[in-house]
Coordinates of C-alpha atoms in Angstrom, one line a residue:
M1204 CA 25.4 49.4 83.9
N1205 CA 24.2 47.3 80.9
Q1206 CA 22.9 43.9 81.6
T1207 CA 24.2 41.2 79.2
L1208 CA 21.6 38.9 77.8
P1209 CA 22.1 35.1 78.2
P1210 CA 23.4 33.5 75.0
Q1211 CA 20.1 31.7 74.3
N1212 CA 18.2 35.0 74.2
Q1213 CA 20.7 37.0 72.1
G1214 CA 19.4 35.3 68.8
T1215 CA 15.8 36.0 69.7
E1216 CA 16.5 39.7 70.4
K1217 CA 18.4 40.1 67.1
T1218 CA 15.5 38.5 65.2
K1219 CA 13.0 40.8 67.0
N1220 CA 15.1 43.8 66.1
L1221 CA 15.4 42.8 62.4
V1222 CA 11.6 42.3 62.2
E1223 CA 11.0 45.8 63.6
V1224 CA 13.6 47.3 61.2
W1225 CA 12.0 45.5 58.2
S1226 CA 8.5 46.7 59.2
H1227 CA 9.7 50.3 59.1
I1228 CA 11.4 50.2 55.7
E1229 CA 8.9 47.8 53.9
D1230 CA 6.5 49.3 51.4
P1231 CA 3.0 48.8 52.8
G1232 CA 1.8 47.6 49.4
F1233 CA 4.5 45.0 49.0
H1234 CA 2.5 42.0 50.2
A1235 CA -0.5 43.0 48.2
L1236 CA 1.6 43.4 45.0
E1237 CA 3.4 40.1 45.7
N1238 CA 0.1 38.2 46.2
E1239 CA -1.3 39.7 43.0
I1240 CA 1.7 38.7 40.9
N1241 CA 2.1 35.3 42.7
P1242 CA -1.3 34.4 44.1
L1243 CA -1.5 31.7 46.8
P1244 CA -2.6 28.4 45.4
K1245 CA -6.3 27.7 45.5
P1246 CA -7.7 24.7 47.3
F1247 CA -8.9 21.7 45.4
S1248 CA -12.4 21.9 43.9
V1249 CA -14.8 20.1 46.2
L1250 CA -18.5 19.7 45.8
S1251 CA -21.1 18.3 48.3
G1252 CA -23.3 15.5 47.1
G1253 CA -26.1 18.0 46.5
E1254 CA -23.9 20.3 44.6
L1255 CA -22.6 17.5 42.5
R1256 CA -26.2 16.5 41.7
R1257 CA -27.0 20.0 40.5
E1258 CA -23.7 20.5 38.7
K1259 CA -24.1 21.0 34.9
V1260 CA -21.2 19.2 33.2
P1261 CA -20.2 19.7 29.6
E1262 CA -21.8 17.3 27.1
K1263 CA -19.4 14.4 26.2
V1264 CA -18.2 14.8 22.6
N1265 CA -16.8 11.6 21.1
V1266 CA -14.2 12.2 18.4
L1267 CA -13.7 8.5 17.7
G1268 CA -15.9 5.6 18.9
D1269 CA -17.5 5.6 22.3
G1270 CA -14.9 7.4 24.3
V1271 CA -11.9 6.1 22.4
I1272 CA -11.0 9.7 21.7
A1273 CA -13.2 12.4 23.2
L1274 CA -12.9 16.2 23.8
N1275 CA -11.3 17.1 27.2
Q1276 CA -9.8 13.6 27.3
L1277 CA -6.2 12.1 27.1
T1278 CA -5.8 9.2 24.8
T1279 CA -2.7 7.2 24.1
V1280 CA -1.8 5.3 20.9
I1281 CA 0.8 2.6 21.6
G1282 CA 2.7 0.5 19.1
Q1283 CA 6.0 -0.8 18.0
G1284 CA 8.1 1.1 15.5
G1285 CA 6.9 0.6 11.9
T1286 CA 3.4 -0.5 12.8
G1287 CA 1.8 2.6 11.2
K1288 CA 0.9 4.6 14.3
S1289 CA 1.5 8.0 12.6
R1290 CA -0.5 6.8 9.5
V1291 CA -3.4 5.7 11.7
T1292 CA -3.6 9.0 13.5
M1293 CA -3.6 10.9 10.2
Q1294 CA -6.3 8.7 9.0
I1295 CA -8.3 9.3 12.2
A1296 CA -8.1 13.0 11.6
I1297 CA -9.1 12.8 8.0
S1298 CA -11.9 10.4 8.7
Q1299 CA -13.3 12.5 11.4
I1300 CA -13.4 15.6 9.3
L1301 CA -15.3 13.7 6.6
G1302 CA -17.5 11.8 9.0
W1303 CA -16.1 8.5 7.9
S1304 CA -15.7 5.5 10.3
I1305 CA -12.3 3.9 10.9
A1306 CA -11.7 0.3 12.1
G1307 CA -15.5 0.0 12.5
L1308 CA -15.6 3.0 14.9
K1309 CA -17.8 6.0 14.2
T1310 CA -16.4 9.5 14.2
H1311 CA -18.0 12.8 15.3
P1312 CA -20.2 14.1 12.5
K1313 CA -19.2 17.7 12.8
P1314 CA -15.8 18.5 11.3
L1315 CA -13.3 19.4 14.0
K1316 CA -9.9 21.0 13.8
H1317 CA -6.8 18.7 14.1
L1318 CA -3.2 19.5 14.8
L1319 CA -0.5 16.9 14.4
I1320 CA 2.7 17.8 16.2
G1321 CA 5.8 15.6 16.1
T1322 CA 9.3 14.9 14.8
E1323 CA 8.8 11.2 13.9
N1324 CA 8.3 11.8 10.2
S1325 CA 9.9 14.0 7.5
I1326 CA 7.9 16.5 5.4
Y1327 CA 8.5 14.2 2.4
R1328 CA 6.6 11.3 4.0
Q1329 CA 3.9 13.6 5.5
K1330 CA 3.1 15.1 2.1
S1331 CA 3.3 11.8 0.2
E1332 CA 0.9 10.0 2.5
Y1333 CA -1.4 13.0 2.8
M1334 CA -1.6 13.3 -1.0
K1335 CA -2.4 9.6 -1.4
M1336 CA -5.0 9.6 1.4
T1337 CA -6.9 12.5 -0.1
R1338 CA -6.4 11.7 -3.8
S1339 CA -9.8 10.1 -4.3
L1340 CA -11.7 12.9 -2.6
S1341 CA -14.0 15.3 -4.4
S1342 CA -12.8 18.9 -4.7
E1343 CA -15.3 19.9 -1.9
Q1344 CA -14.1 17.1 0.4
R1345 CA -10.4 18.0 -0.3
E1346 CA -11.1 21.7 0.5
L1347 CA -12.8 20.8 3.7
V1348 CA -10.0 18.5 4.9
D1349 CA -7.3 21.0 3.9
S1350 CA -8.9 23.6 6.0
Q1351 CA -9.3 21.5 9.1
I1352 CA -6.0 19.6 9.4
F1353 CA -2.7 21.1 10.4
F1354 CA 0.8 19.5 10.3
H1355 CA 3.9 20.5 12.3
V1356 CA 6.7 20.0 9.7
I1357 CA 10.5 20.0 10.1
R1358 CA 11.3 23.0 7.9
E1359 CA 14.0 24.7 10.0
I1360 CA 16.3 23.3 12.6
D1361 CA 14.3 24.7 15.5
D1362 CA 11.2 22.8 14.3
A1363 CA 12.9 19.6 15.3
F1364 CA 12.9 20.4 19.1
I1365 CA 9.6 20.1 20.9
H1366 CA 10.9 19.1 24.4
L1367 CA 8.7 20.6 27.1
G1368 CA 11.6 21.1 29.5
S1369 CA 12.5 24.4 27.9
D1370 CA 10.7 27.7 28.6
E1371 CA 11.5 28.9 25.0
I1372 CA 10.0 25.8 23.4
R1373 CA 7.0 25.9 25.7
R1374 CA 6.4 29.4 24.4
K1375 CA 6.5 28.1 20.9
W1376 CA 3.9 25.5 21.8
L1377 CA 1.6 28.1 23.2
D1378 CA 2.0 30.4 20.2
T1379 CA 1.3 27.6 17.8
L1380 CA -1.8 26.4 19.7
E1381 CA -3.1 30.0 19.9
R1382 CA -2.7 30.4 16.2
V1383 CA -4.3 27.1 15.2
N1384 CA -6.8 26.7 18.1
P1385 CA -7.3 22.9 17.5
D1386 CA -10.0 20.7 18.9
V1387 CA -7.6 17.6 18.8
V1388 CA -3.8 17.6 19.3
Y1389 CA -1.8 14.6 18.3
I1390 CA 1.8 14.4 19.8
D1391 CA 4.0 12.0 18.0
P1392 CA 6.2 10.7 19.5
Y1393 CA 5.8 11.1 23.2
G1394 CA 9.5 10.6 23.8
E1395 CA 10.4 13.9 22.1
V1396 CA 8.4 16.0 24.6
H1397 CA 9.1 13.9 27.7
V1398 CA 11.0 15.6 30.6
G1399 CA 13.3 13.4 32.6
D1400 CA 13.5 9.6 32.8
I1401 CA 10.7 7.9 30.9
N1402 CA 10.9 5.0 33.3
K1403 CA 10.2 7.1 36.4
D1404 CA 6.5 7.7 37.4
A1405 CA 7.2 11.2 38.8
D1406 CA 8.8 12.4 35.6
V1407 CA 6.0 11.0 33.4
R1408 CA 3.3 12.6 35.6
F1409 CA 5.2 15.9 35.4
T1410 CA 5.3 15.7 31.7
L1411 CA 1.6 14.8 31.4
R1412 CA 0.7 17.9 33.5
E1413 CA 2.9 20.1 31.3
I1414 CA 1.3 18.7 28.2
T1415 CA -2.2 19.3 29.6
K1416 CA -1.4 22.8 30.7
V1417 CA 0.0 23.7 27.3
C1418 CA -2.6 22.0 25.1
R1419 CA -5.6 23.3 27.1
R1420 CA -4.3 26.9 27.7
Y1421 CA -6.6 28.4 25.1
N1422 CA -9.2 25.6 24.8
P1423 CA -10.0 23.6 27.9
M1424 CA -11.9 21.0 25.9
T1425 CA -9.0 20.0 23.6
A1426 CA -8.6 16.3 23.1
I1427 CA -5.0 15.2 23.5
V1428 CA -3.7 12.1 21.7
I1429 CA -0.2 10.9 22.7
V1430 CA 1.5 8.5 20.3
H1431 CA 4.1 6.4 22.0
H1432 CA 6.3 3.3 21.4
G1433 CA 5.4 -0.2 22.6
R1434 CA 7.7 -2.8 24.0
T1435 CA 9.2 -5.0 21.3
G1436 CA 9.6 -8.7 21.0
R1437 CA 7.1 -11.6 20.5
A1438 CA 6.1 -11.8 24.2
N1439 CA 5.5 -8.1 24.4
I1440 CA 3.5 -7.9 21.1
A1441 CA 1.2 -10.5 22.6
Q1442 CA 0.3 -8.0 25.3
A1443 CA -1.6 -5.9 22.8
V1444 CA -4.7 -7.9 24.0
G1445 CA -5.6 -9.8 27.2
W1446 CA -4.6 -9.4 30.8
D1447 CA -1.2 -7.7 30.2
K1448 CA -2.5 -5.0 27.8
G1449 CA -1.6 -2.3 30.4
N1450 CA 2.1 -3.3 30.1
F1451 CA 2.2 -2.7 26.3
A1452 CA 3.8 0.7 26.4
L1453 CA 7.5 1.4 26.8
G1454 CA 8.5 3.0 30.1
S1455 CA 6.6 3.9 33.3
K1456 CA 3.0 2.7 33.8
A1457 CA 2.1 6.3 34.9
L1458 CA 1.3 7.0 31.2
Y1459 CA -1.2 4.2 31.2
S1460 CA -2.7 5.5 34.5
G1461 CA -2.9 9.1 33.3
S1462 CA -4.8 8.3 30.1
R1463 CA -8.6 7.7 29.9
S1464 CA -8.3 5.5 26.8
Q1465 CA -5.5 3.6 25.1
I1466 CA -5.3 2.3 21.6
N1467 CA -2.9 -0.6 21.0
I1468 CA -1.4 -1.2 17.6
A1469 CA 0.6 -4.4 16.8
P1470 CA 1.8 -6.2 13.7
A1471 CA -0.7 -8.9 12.6
D1472 CA 1.9 -10.7 10.4
P1473 CA 5.7 -10.5 10.8
D1474 CA 6.2 -10.9 7.0
D1475 CA 3.5 -8.5 5.9
H1476 CA 3.8 -5.0 7.3
S1477 CA 0.6 -3.9 5.7
R1478 CA -1.4 -5.9 8.2
I1479 CA -1.9 -4.7 11.8
I1480 CA -4.2 -5.4 14.7
V1481 CA -5.9 -2.6 16.6
S1482 CA -7.2 -3.3 20.1
C1483 CA -8.4 -1.4 23.2
G1484 CA -5.7 -1.2 25.8
K1485 CA -7.8 0.8 28.2
S1486 CA -11.3 2.4 28.3
N1487 CA -12.2 4.2 31.5
D1488 CA -15.4 5.9 30.4
S1489 CA -17.0 3.4 28.1
K1490 CA -17.1 -0.2 26.9
P1491 CA -13.8 -1.3 25.2
F1492 CA -14.0 -2.0 21.5
D1493 CA -13.2 -5.5 20.2
P1494 CA -9.8 -6.1 18.6
I1495 CA -9.8 -5.8 14.8
G1496 CA -7.4 -6.5 12.0
L1497 CA -6.6 -3.8 9.4
K1498 CA -4.9 -3.9 6.1
L1499 CA -3.1 -1.0 4.3
D1500 CA -4.0 -0.1 0.8
D1501 CA -0.7 0.9 -0.8
D1502 CA -2.4 3.1 -3.4
T1503 CA -4.5 5.2 -0.9
M1504 CA -2.4 4.7 2.2
L1505 CA -5.6 4.1 4.1
Y1506 CA -6.3 1.1 6.4
G1507 CA -9.4 -1.0 5.7
I1508 CA -10.8 -3.9 7.7
D1509 CA -8.9 -7.1 7.1
L1510 CA -11.6 -9.7 6.5
E1511 CA -9.1 -12.6 6.7
F1512 CA -7.9 -11.6 10.2
D1513 CA -8.6 -14.1 12.9
L1514 CA -7.9 -13.1 16.5
Q1515 CA -7.4 -16.6 17.9
T1516 CA -5.1 -17.6 15.1
W1517 CA -3.0 -14.4 15.7
R1518 CA -2.8 -15.2 19.4
D1519 CA -1.6 -18.7 18.7
D1520 CA 0.9 -17.5 16.2
V1521 CA 2.3 -14.6 18.3
E1522 CA 2.4 -16.7 21.5
G1523 CA 4.6 -19.3 19.7
K1524 CA 2.1 -22.2 19.5
Q1525 CA 2.7 -22.4 15.7
R1526 CA 6.4 -21.6 15.9
G1527 CA 8.5 -23.6 13.4
Q1528 CA 5.5 -24.7 11.4
S1529 CA 5.8 -23.8 7.8
I1530 CA 4.3 -25.0 4.5
S1531 CA 5.3 -25.1 0.9
I1532 CA 3.6 -24.4 -2.4
Q1533 CA 3.5 -28.2 -2.9
D1534 CA 1.5 -28.5 0.3
V1535 CA -1.0 -26.0 -1.2
I1536 CA -1.2 -28.1 -4.4
D1537 CA -1.7 -31.3 -2.4
T1538 CA -4.4 -29.8 -0.3
I1539 CA -6.4 -28.6 -3.3
G1540 CA -5.8 -31.9 -5.1
K1541 CA -7.7 -32.6 -8.3
T1542 CA -11.0 -31.0 -7.2
Q1543 CA -12.2 -27.4 -6.9
K1544 CA -12.1 -26.0 -3.4
R1545 CA -13.3 -22.8 -1.7
Y1546 CA -10.6 -20.5 -0.4
T1547 CA -11.7 -21.0 3.2
D1548 CA -11.6 -24.8 2.8
V1549 CA -8.0 -24.5 1.4
L1550 CA -6.9 -22.5 4.4
S1551 CA -8.6 -24.8 6.9
G1552 CA -7.1 -27.9 5.2
L1553 CA -3.6 -26.4 5.4
M1554 CA -4.0 -25.4 9.0
E1555 CA -5.4 -28.8 10.1
E1556 CA -2.8 -30.8 8.2
H1557 CA 0.3 -28.8 9.0
G1558 CA -0.5 -26.9 12.2
C1559 CA 0.4 -23.5 10.6
A1560 CA -1.2 -20.1 11.3
R1561 CA -4.0 -18.9 9.1
C1562 CA -1.8 -15.9 7.9
T1563 CA 0.9 -18.4 6.9
A1564 CA -1.5 -20.5 4.9
A1565 CA -3.0 -17.4 3.2
R1566 CA 0.5 -16.2 2.3
R1567 CA 1.5 -19.5 0.7
V1568 CA -1.8 -19.7 -1.3
A1569 CA -1.2 -16.2 -2.6
E1570 CA 2.3 -17.2 -3.6
A1571 CA 1.1 -20.3 -5.4
L1572 CA -1.5 -18.2 -7.2
E1573 CA 1.0 -15.6 -8.2
K1574 CA 3.4 -18.1 -9.6
G1575 CA 0.7 -19.9 -11.6
Y1576 CA 0.6 -23.3 -9.7
I1577 CA -3.1 -22.7 -8.9
E1578 CA -5.8 -20.6 -10.4
K1579 CA -8.9 -18.9 -9.2
L1580 CA -12.1 -19.6 -11.1
E1581 CA -15.0 -17.2 -11.8
S1582 CA -17.0 -19.0 -9.1
G1583 CA -14.3 -18.0 -6.5
E1584 CA -13.1 -21.5 -6.1
Y1585 CA -9.5 -22.6 -6.5
Q1586 CA -8.0 -25.5 -8.5
T1587 CA -4.6 -26.6 -9.6
S1588 CA -3.4 -25.2 -12.9
K1589 CA -2.0 -27.0 -15.9
K1590 CA 1.5 -25.9 -14.8

């Protein structure tokens, strides 16, 4: 007579029987093969104090400034639309290849290989600005730059999609990086590669991990530069410097946390798009660089240091302390009067008398000069004209 198992033991007996059956039919090498194809994750790398003391770390290689951009580092370039982020990154690449400084920051003396990937600009703009930037170079310099800089261009429809959420597109990234083997990769804009919600920390962290795995698959020392949009509006532009500079970028702050260095770019003058301010939004591994004003040369499409830029005046203007204060050409004429005055004295007089920003005073002086109401003498001083 068979004894019936209690209900609570029937499930256990069935499971035991299934395990025995599986052990008979399973290939003995199954687990070994599975572990070879899908190895178990390794533990985190941990060193004792003594091991860390003896560890030989790679030499730090600065691409730009002291840790502003460095090999094996993630840097972000943040700015509002139209502030010249793409142009600045192209100039950084060209300057580094030639050993030139940019914004007062030195570049690595040995030419590195740069790859600019992005969908922000058309091939027409890329070629036009690249041709202007390299027009004044010698044939040897031009040949060097041409061999060290690479552009992702939108030539076919599939070139326009760089989103890292697709396995097919990720494969295209890897094939491109294997072909070029760059030292520095610029991604412009970040929004085109981002996976998920740009306002969610988890999605931003996931995307940064994917970017890192892809860009450093063939070269673990590759420097990654992510170009991203900043928050718009007067109050947000003011955050390019100061206590709130970590809030400058659009979306989750995980991007700020994940980078080692951040370059902030903001408009220096709302009426003159050729002028920008470049500041250090973050610098984990070195001393932050001081904010600096840059002015675009329309002929060369290169930014040079704006000698008229004044940080405190810019702060006052963008924070609204000078809001509503404007001046006329007549005010410029009255300030100069019947005497000859230096340019700096004219600007100071206008600012003190009318409470305007320095950039406003400079703009009105330039307008008065262009229209012939004042004239500049050989001595560099200004006087009212016969007109």
